[in-house]
XYZ file of C-alpha atoms in Angstrom:
542
model
C 0.000 0.000 0.000
C 1.106 3.562 -0.739
C -0.557 6.667 0.734
C 0.474 10.292 0.154
C 0.175 12.926 2.870
C -0.157 16.586 1.721
C 2.068 15.759 -1.236
C 3.699 18.655 -3.104
C 5.864 18.013 -6.155
C 8.110 20.706 -7.624
C 10.841 20.956 -10.210
C 12.854 24.094 -9.582
C 10.393 26.913 -8.932
C 7.605 25.177 -10.845
C 4.873 23.370 -8.884
C 3.805 20.227 -10.708
C 1.385 18.788 -8.179
C -0.478 19.672 -4.987
C -2.350 16.727 -3.455
C -3.783 17.745 -0.040
C -4.466 15.191 2.681
C -4.409 11.544 1.626
C -5.635 12.353 -1.875
C -3.560 9.670 -3.596
C -3.832 6.128 -2.272
C -2.848 2.757 -3.769
C -4.317 -0.408 -2.264
C -4.249 -4.094 -3.296
C -6.443 -4.533 -6.354
C -6.023 -0.920 -7.515
C -4.709 -0.818 -11.083
C -4.094 2.856 -11.718
C -3.206 4.581 -14.955
C -1.113 7.695 -14.240
C -1.797 9.987 -17.207
C -1.169 13.554 -18.319
C 0.728 15.390 -21.008
C 4.538 15.209 -21.306
C 6.056 17.372 -18.560
C 3.015 17.182 -16.248
C 5.147 15.388 -13.647
C 4.177 11.731 -14.115
C 7.721 10.311 -13.956
C 8.739 12.674 -11.127
C 5.672 11.679 -9.113
C 6.350 7.984 -9.764
C 9.926 8.338 -8.524
C 8.653 9.955 -5.323
C 6.066 7.207 -4.793
C 8.811 4.613 -5.267
C 11.050 6.303 -2.697
C 13.732 7.156 -5.262
C 13.524 10.845 -4.428
C 11.886 13.056 -1.804
C 8.867 15.321 -2.387
C 9.154 19.087 -2.010
C 6.426 18.964 0.630
C 4.456 16.328 2.521
C 5.345 12.662 2.755
C 4.634 9.214 1.350
C 3.788 6.194 3.519
C 4.658 2.784 2.067
C 3.958 -0.722 3.336
C 4.684 -4.077 1.742
C 6.960 -4.871 -1.188
C 7.332 -2.441 -4.082
C 8.557 -3.268 -7.587
C 9.666 -0.161 -9.497
C 10.507 -0.062 -13.211
C 11.928 3.386 -14.043
C 11.617 4.785 -17.532
C 15.392 4.758 -18.065
C 16.664 1.621 -16.334
C 20.280 1.699 -15.197
C 21.499 -1.724 -14.060
C 24.066 -2.242 -11.331
C 26.436 -5.134 -12.077
C 26.512 -5.376 -15.875
C 28.816 -8.430 -15.703
C 25.975 -10.354 -14.051
C 24.114 -12.837 -16.262
C 20.553 -12.093 -17.273
C 19.381 -15.179 -15.359
C 21.103 -14.085 -12.132
C 19.682 -10.592 -12.558
C 16.136 -11.962 -12.673
C 16.718 -14.428 -9.805
C 18.219 -11.630 -7.699
C 14.689 -10.243 -7.313
C 14.122 -12.766 -4.532
C 17.770 -12.975 -3.461
C 17.978 -16.467 -4.963
C 21.226 -15.793 -6.818
C 23.048 -15.010 -3.571
C 21.512 -18.001 -1.775
C 22.609 -20.299 -4.616
C 26.169 -18.986 -4.401
C 26.206 -19.424 -0.616
C 24.875 -22.971 -0.941
C 27.587 -23.809 -3.464
C 30.235 -22.394 -1.112
C 28.969 -24.460 1.863
C 28.727 -27.550 -0.328
C 32.383 -27.170 -1.302
C 33.357 -26.849 2.388
C 31.325 -29.988 3.213
C 33.243 -31.990 0.612
C 36.683 -30.679 1.563
C 36.385 -30.581 5.388
C 35.938 -32.910 8.329
C 34.770 -32.743 11.937
C 33.322 -29.560 13.405
C 34.029 -27.479 10.306
C 32.102 -29.944 8.147
C 29.211 -30.103 10.639
C 29.011 -26.303 10.684
C 28.901 -26.227 6.884
C 26.135 -28.869 6.857
C 24.088 -26.809 9.319
C 24.530 -23.624 7.256
C 23.709 -25.479 4.042
C 20.505 -26.895 5.558
C 19.327 -23.443 6.646
C 20.146 -21.952 3.243
C 18.346 -24.797 1.465
C 15.279 -24.324 3.658
C 15.194 -20.624 2.803
C 15.848 -21.391 -0.870
C 12.894 -23.791 -0.971
C 10.616 -21.336 0.875
C 11.288 -18.744 -1.818
C 10.380 -21.214 -4.546
C 14.001 -21.697 -5.490
C 13.706 -25.157 -7.025
C 10.997 -23.997 -9.398
C 12.541 -20.544 -9.818
C 14.725 -21.253 -12.840
C 11.850 -22.524 -14.947
C 9.508 -19.812 -13.627
C 12.000 -17.037 -14.391
C 12.734 -18.542 -17.811
C 9.009 -18.637 -18.591
C 8.562 -14.967 -17.701
C 11.621 -14.067 -19.789
C 10.320 -16.100 -22.732
C 6.960 -14.318 -22.535
C 8.837 -10.999 -22.680
C 10.731 -12.065 -25.791
C 14.007 -13.133 -24.121
C 15.176 -16.421 -25.578
C 16.724 -19.134 -23.379
C 20.202 -18.569 -24.898
C 20.147 -14.944 -23.695
C 19.687 -15.837 -20.019
C 23.262 -17.035 -19.594
C 24.768 -13.982 -21.311
C 26.187 -11.114 -19.289
C 24.119 -7.936 -19.270
C 26.912 -6.005 -20.971
C 26.507 -8.205 -24.062
C 22.798 -7.434 -24.428
C 21.121 -4.647 -26.344
C 19.354 -1.799 -24.566
C 15.994 -3.358 -25.416
C 17.039 -6.745 -24.049
C 18.338 -5.224 -20.802
C 15.070 -3.329 -20.399
C 13.182 -6.634 -20.743
C 15.439 -8.249 -18.149
C 14.649 -5.442 -15.684
C 10.927 -5.887 -16.291
C 11.264 -9.682 -15.933
C 13.056 -9.228 -12.602
C 10.239 -7.078 -11.227
C 7.481 -9.402 -12.429
C 9.378 -12.423 -11.095
C 9.592 -10.752 -7.687
C 5.879 -9.949 -7.829
C 4.893 -13.617 -8.281
C 6.834 -14.470 -5.093
C 6.910 -18.162 -5.953
C 3.137 -18.560 -5.652
C 1.752 -16.831 -8.706
C 0.027 -14.341 -6.391
C 1.448 -11.297 -4.698
C 0.549 -8.189 -2.720
C 3.549 -6.374 -4.254
C 2.773 -2.849 -5.447
C 4.079 -2.452 -8.990
C 5.179 0.994 -10.233
C 5.796 0.704 -13.976
C 6.952 3.632 -16.106
C 6.401 2.874 -19.814
C 6.644 -0.942 -19.400
C 5.922 -1.668 -23.071
C 9.005 0.147 -24.392
C 11.000 -2.388 -26.468
C 8.289 -5.061 -26.257
C 6.844 -6.734 -29.355
C 3.125 -7.279 -29.919
C 3.082 -10.790 -28.409
C 4.947 -9.658 -25.271
C 2.590 -6.703 -24.809
C -0.360 -9.083 -25.044
C 1.135 -11.358 -22.373
C 1.963 -8.372 -20.111
C -1.587 -7.103 -20.475
C -2.922 -10.431 -19.171
C -0.341 -10.601 -16.345
C -1.139 -7.107 -15.072
C -4.896 -7.640 -15.347
C -4.566 -10.596 -12.958
C -2.106 -8.942 -10.557
C -3.627 -8.910 -7.076
C -1.378 -6.260 -5.561
C -1.498 -2.548 -6.332
C -0.365 -1.162 -9.680
C 0.469 2.325 -10.942
C 1.387 2.485 -14.609
C 2.538 5.282 -16.889
C 1.977 4.363 -20.510
C 1.092 5.937 -23.818
C -0.333 2.580 -24.930
C -4.052 3.391 -24.787
C -5.079 -0.235 -25.407
C -2.979 -1.395 -22.437
C -4.449 1.266 -20.137
C -7.955 0.404 -21.282
C -7.489 -3.338 -20.723
C -5.702 -3.174 -17.342
C -6.667 -0.087 -15.347
C -9.675 0.220 -13.050
C -8.688 3.707 -11.832
C -7.060 6.777 -13.398
C -4.997 9.581 -11.885
C -4.905 12.552 -14.247
C -2.111 15.068 -13.563
C -3.357 18.430 -14.744
C -0.305 20.484 -15.714
C -2.370 23.702 -15.765
C -3.919 23.455 -12.291
C -1.071 21.475 -10.673
C -3.584 18.983 -9.315
C -4.345 15.281 -9.584
C -7.899 14.288 -10.497
C -8.799 10.797 -9.281
C -11.270 8.781 -11.365
C -12.524 5.485 -9.888
C -13.218 3.925 -13.262
C -11.527 2.313 -16.248
C -9.638 4.293 -18.871
C -12.405 4.494 -21.508
C -14.998 5.702 -18.992
C -12.421 8.129 -17.577
C -11.981 9.786 -20.976
C -15.743 10.287 -21.272
C -16.013 11.514 -17.664
C -13.173 14.006 -18.074
C -14.695 15.371 -21.266
C -18.008 15.886 -19.421
C -16.178 17.435 -16.465
C -14.367 19.928 -18.686
C -17.620 20.770 -20.473
C -19.290 21.405 -17.079
C -16.459 23.719 -16.009
C -16.642 25.691 -19.224
C -20.435 25.989 -18.923
C -20.314 27.081 -15.265
C -17.580 29.603 -16.002
C -19.490 31.080 -18.926
C -22.616 31.487 -16.769
C -20.624 32.962 -13.866
C -18.786 35.382 -16.148
C -22.116 36.543 -17.537
C -23.547 37.147 -14.029
C -20.315 38.745 -12.765
C -20.244 41.075 -15.762
C -23.803 42.175 -15.007
C -22.902 42.829 -11.360
C -19.810 44.804 -12.371
C -21.836 46.969 -14.762
C -24.460 47.609 -12.101
C -21.731 48.431 -9.556
C -20.208 50.923 -11.984
C -23.548 52.708 -12.241
C -24.059 52.754 -8.476
C -20.474 53.779 -7.810
C -21.081 57.070 -9.564
C -23.371 58.047 -6.707
C -21.749 58.678 -3.333
C -24.795 57.333 -1.494
C -24.559 54.012 -3.363
C -20.797 53.481 -2.995
C -21.148 50.811 -0.271
C -23.669 48.849 -2.341
C -21.379 49.033 -5.388
C -18.467 47.730 -3.346
C -20.563 44.771 -2.151
C -21.571 43.952 -5.735
C -17.947 43.919 -6.873
C -16.956 41.688 -3.940
C -19.813 39.314 -4.827
C -18.660 39.174 -8.447
C -15.116 38.351 -7.325
C -16.354 35.602 -4.977
C -18.450 34.129 -7.735
C -15.415 33.819 -10.038
C -13.011 32.623 -7.342
C -15.294 29.755 -6.311
C -15.273 28.251 -9.800
C -13.178 25.272 -10.804
C -10.438 26.398 -13.159
C -11.087 25.576 -16.788
C -8.343 23.481 -18.310
C -6.833 25.303 -21.253
C -5.754 23.401 -24.326
C -2.374 21.710 -23.995
C 0.507 23.457 -25.692
C 1.985 21.509 -28.572
C 5.653 21.457 -29.486
C 6.464 22.655 -32.993
C 8.617 19.639 -33.882
C 10.450 19.695 -37.193
C 13.671 18.268 -38.539
C 16.468 20.486 -39.927
C 16.842 21.853 -43.396
C 19.688 19.556 -44.533
C 23.049 21.058 -45.431
C 24.302 20.431 -48.999
C 26.219 17.180 -49.485
C 27.539 14.822 -52.133
C 25.627 11.966 -53.736
C 26.730 9.459 -51.056
C 27.529 11.323 -47.815
C 28.116 8.112 -45.838
C 29.419 4.660 -46.742
C 29.834 1.888 -44.160
C 32.091 -1.078 -44.962
C 32.495 -4.345 -43.062
C 31.037 -3.221 -39.731
C 31.456 -5.907 -37.044
C 30.475 -6.174 -33.380
C 31.877 -8.764 -30.949
C 31.425 -9.322 -27.215
C 34.370 -11.561 -26.429
C 33.812 -14.638 -28.578
C 30.144 -13.757 -29.127
C 29.485 -12.313 -32.563
C 26.522 -9.943 -32.787
C 26.985 -9.142 -36.490
C 29.855 -9.125 -38.971
C 30.725 -7.581 -42.325
C 27.718 -5.254 -42.618
C 27.875 -2.851 -45.569
C 25.570 0.138 -45.987
C 25.671 3.079 -48.410
C 23.600 6.131 -47.409
C 22.801 8.216 -50.470
C 21.600 11.805 -50.330
C 17.925 11.843 -49.275
C 17.688 8.054 -48.953
C 15.261 6.503 -46.447
C 16.290 3.259 -44.774
C 14.676 1.256 -41.986
C 16.740 -1.232 -39.949
C 14.868 -4.358 -38.819
C 15.715 -7.426 -36.754
C 14.871 -9.166 -33.501
C 15.875 -7.621 -30.169
C 19.608 -8.134 -29.744
C 20.311 -8.360 -33.462
C 22.464 -5.215 -33.250
C 20.171 -2.509 -34.612
C 21.070 0.086 -31.972
C 24.757 -0.873 -32.120
C 24.739 -0.375 -35.898
C 23.371 3.153 -35.477
C 25.981 3.891 -32.801
C 28.729 2.840 -35.217
C 27.281 5.008 -37.989
C 27.170 7.912 -35.513
C 30.790 7.335 -34.437
C 29.768 6.543 -30.836
C 31.114 2.978 -31.121
C 33.904 1.575 -33.273
C 33.774 -1.543 -35.381
C 35.627 -4.601 -34.061
C 36.736 -5.591 -37.538
C 38.838 -3.911 -40.189
C 35.921 -2.024 -41.691
C 34.758 1.470 -40.933
C 32.888 4.561 -42.092
C 33.846 6.410 -45.261
C 32.762 10.041 -44.912
C 31.443 11.614 -48.096
C 31.424 15.274 -49.130
C 29.494 17.547 -46.754
C 28.366 14.825 -44.338
C 26.548 16.175 -41.257
C 25.186 13.548 -38.877
C 22.266 14.019 -36.497
C 22.006 11.169 -34.007
C 18.990 10.486 -31.785
C 19.911 7.909 -29.122
C 17.285 5.477 -27.863
C 18.290 5.872 -24.205
C 18.937 9.644 -24.519
C 22.678 8.986 -24.157
C 23.432 12.279 -25.914
C 21.919 14.220 -22.974
C 24.008 15.070 -19.902
C 21.607 14.725 -16.973
C 23.790 16.839 -14.678
C 23.588 19.857 -16.998
C 20.617 22.139 -17.575
C 18.426 22.125 -20.674
C 20.204 25.273 -21.874
C 23.712 23.897 -21.245
C 22.886 20.711 -23.147
C 21.656 22.742 -26.097
C 24.676 25.058 -26.133
C 27.067 22.083 -25.986
C 25.273 20.344 -28.842
C 25.152 23.497 -30.993
C 28.197 25.623 -30.024
C 28.189 27.667 -33.247
C 24.498 28.573 -33.201
C 23.187 32.053 -32.436
C 21.973 32.277 -28.814
C 18.697 33.990 -29.663
C 18.009 31.444 -32.407
C 18.555 28.648 -29.867
C 16.163 30.263 -27.388
C 13.524 30.577 -30.102
C 14.126 26.976 -31.111
C 13.781 25.704 -27.544
C 10.618 27.758 -27.133
C 9.127 25.985 -30.152
C 9.913 22.699 -28.389
C 8.195 23.984 -25.194
C 11.351 24.843 -23.238
C 11.373 28.424 -21.960
C 11.753 30.480 -18.781
C 12.723 28.433 -15.695
C 12.527 25.269 -17.793
C 15.813 26.236 -19.466
C 17.640 26.019 -16.136
C 16.094 22.680 -15.137
C 18.632 19.812 -14.871
C 18.107 17.548 -17.872
C 18.231 14.485 -15.625
C 14.937 15.549 -14.021
C 13.064 15.769 -17.339
C 10.435 13.199 -18.211
C 11.139 10.712 -20.997
C 8.980 12.687 -23.415
C 10.743 15.935 -22.494
C 14.148 14.303 -23.031
C 12.931 13.172 -26.436
C 11.879 16.733 -27.285
C 15.232 18.114 -26.083
C 17.165 15.585 -28.164
C 15.080 16.447 -31.220
C 15.582 20.184 -30.607
C 19.361 19.797 -30.726
C 19.006 17.935 -34.040
C 17.094 20.780 -35.643
C 19.859 23.366 -35.284
C 22.484 20.937 -36.570
C 21.365 21.132 -40.227
C 22.156 17.415 -40.408
C 21.793 15.780 -43.818
C 21.862 12.220 -42.400
C 19.578 11.520 -39.435
C 20.193 8.363 -37.403
C 16.997 7.860 -35.378
C 16.740 5.136 -32.740
C 13.132 4.817 -31.463
C 12.325 8.553 -31.816
C 8.657 8.126 -30.782
C 9.296 6.337 -27.470
C 7.806 8.069 -24.387
C 5.901 10.671 -26.414
C 2.281 11.560 -25.765
C -0.025 11.080 -28.796
C 0.085 14.736 -29.881
C 3.898 14.955 -29.741
C 4.197 11.612 -31.536
C 2.078 12.915 -34.404
C 4.344 15.966 -34.582
C 7.403 13.715 -34.978
C 5.673 11.633 -37.653
C 4.734 14.786 -39.593
C 8.355 15.964 -39.326
C 9.572 12.645 -40.745
C 7.242 12.983 -43.728
C 8.578 16.416 -44.706
C 12.318 15.998 -43.976
C 14.312 15.931 -47.248
C 17.636 14.592 -45.940
C 18.656 10.944 -45.505
C 17.207 8.916 -42.623
C 18.274 5.618 -41.075
C 15.492 4.554 -38.707
C 15.236 1.922 -35.966
C 11.728 1.623 -34.519
C 9.011 -0.667 -33.164
C 6.415 1.927 -34.183
C 4.598 1.005 -37.423
C 3.363 4.598 -37.677
C 6.965 5.879 -37.826
C 7.773 3.486 -40.685
C 4.668 4.554 -42.608
C 5.615 8.217 -42.125
C 9.170 7.567 -43.347
C 8.025 5.751 -46.502
C 11.319 3.794 -46.648
C 12.968 2.862 -49.901
C 15.239 0.163 -48.468
C 15.420 -2.185 -45.507
C 18.468 -3.638 -43.727
C 17.827 -6.936 -41.918
C 20.077 -7.495 -38.912
C 22.199 -9.325 -37.825
C 23.077 -10.522 -41.341
C 23.023 -7.024 -42.813
C 21.014 -8.179 -45.838
C 19.637 -5.305 -47.908
C 16.344 -5.330 -49.792
C 13.897 -2.922 -51.352
C 11.096 -2.032 -48.967
C 7.730 -3.730 -49.331
C 4.702 -3.740 -47.042
C 5.376 -7.402 -46.236
C 8.133 -6.150 -43.898
C 5.621 -4.248 -41.751
C 4.858 -7.412 -39.762
C 8.522 -7.624 -38.743
C 8.366 -4.023 -37.468
C 5.568 -4.973 -35.054
C 7.174 -8.248 -33.952
C 10.839 -7.156 -33.773
């Protein structure tokens, strides 16, 4: 259970949320969709509820186990295997290691030392069994398989996995902990964009799992179908009023209820404004007479009270003016990749991949999770080097714009403004301020540390730095992740009108349709083909 007490959430001088009393409460059986536009404070609020950071005011009371999946997962020991990472959710990896250590002592020792080892082993085994340890391997493997992690991946170290695979491992660990060896759990799950990097089958399985979860659940997601299928309550963070509206209903009914609520507020305000205007006019007439001054003053006070007692009408959300840069002039083939290879020790991810990027060409990179799609883009961007003898041949006028899936190009310790200046050192300062304003960064927001931005805001910041670069080759790795529907449509419109070359990695069929690709590269083999709609199924399943 999680209960807030006079919760106040701020970022810098900006108040994101005021929730008086015990306004926000999560109990077993509550499956809550935490919704609101990008920048409304969803991720910040989730971090506070999880205990990752402290609120500006008030407190949060927690009881029972909590499983928290942050939007940008950062694992601890990346030399740990995926299997051990999942098992660590119940501490089973450490118990197994301790059991193996005591077993070795039992075999090598005699007398009191051996007896002590036997006693310790017995206690460890009892605890191991109580936590479902003997069934744990198959249970963890089943969860991983349902999330699209093949059996061969489980014994690989985390540092050999792609970003998407590591994200799935983190989700598997949390869900494995939530089952607690019994298939039932009172664990409160806090999931921030859990469907990022999941294919259609995995999303379907997750939808069923969460619908049956008996503990509490708070979920941030832009997947409307998931919210509709899973949630029985909705918390709407209103960025205008700095309040949280609680709806004790499913997502579809919430949308209808909120529309009716906003219509009521507009109607009541229109009626009140009409009455207040009449009172103000009458007061103006009376105020001209000295004997009626007191009555006029009372009328004005009544008009003010009438307006102050109204619920604030929610104004339309601002929309970022997202566009991609006017590409700088370049030669016919600004980029040519030859023999690109990626190895993790003896493990080969891909080898000998060739790719020519012609001026204005549009290429989509496909392949299963872990096939090396993100790594290929990193090599093209110069972030990683090939392990073979190949490399990148830079053509005339090449200017690269790289959008990283995990926002690796953003320095979280620096402000929004500092990140922009560092990315565009030659740009005019006023032009940059105008640009950031178009992407909904202005005023105090410019001084906000980039690490405190929501996922959608980080996406907008990354895209803003691309615009001023005048890049003629865009390398885009999941550019629509974490975006609200309106911002996503803005990105798709920008893709349609951009005239430079694009190499795109995405799970979003809408992004592929907007790109209208000419070619496709299938990883890990690096096979090239002309695009056809038959490849769209791979986009959804990859």
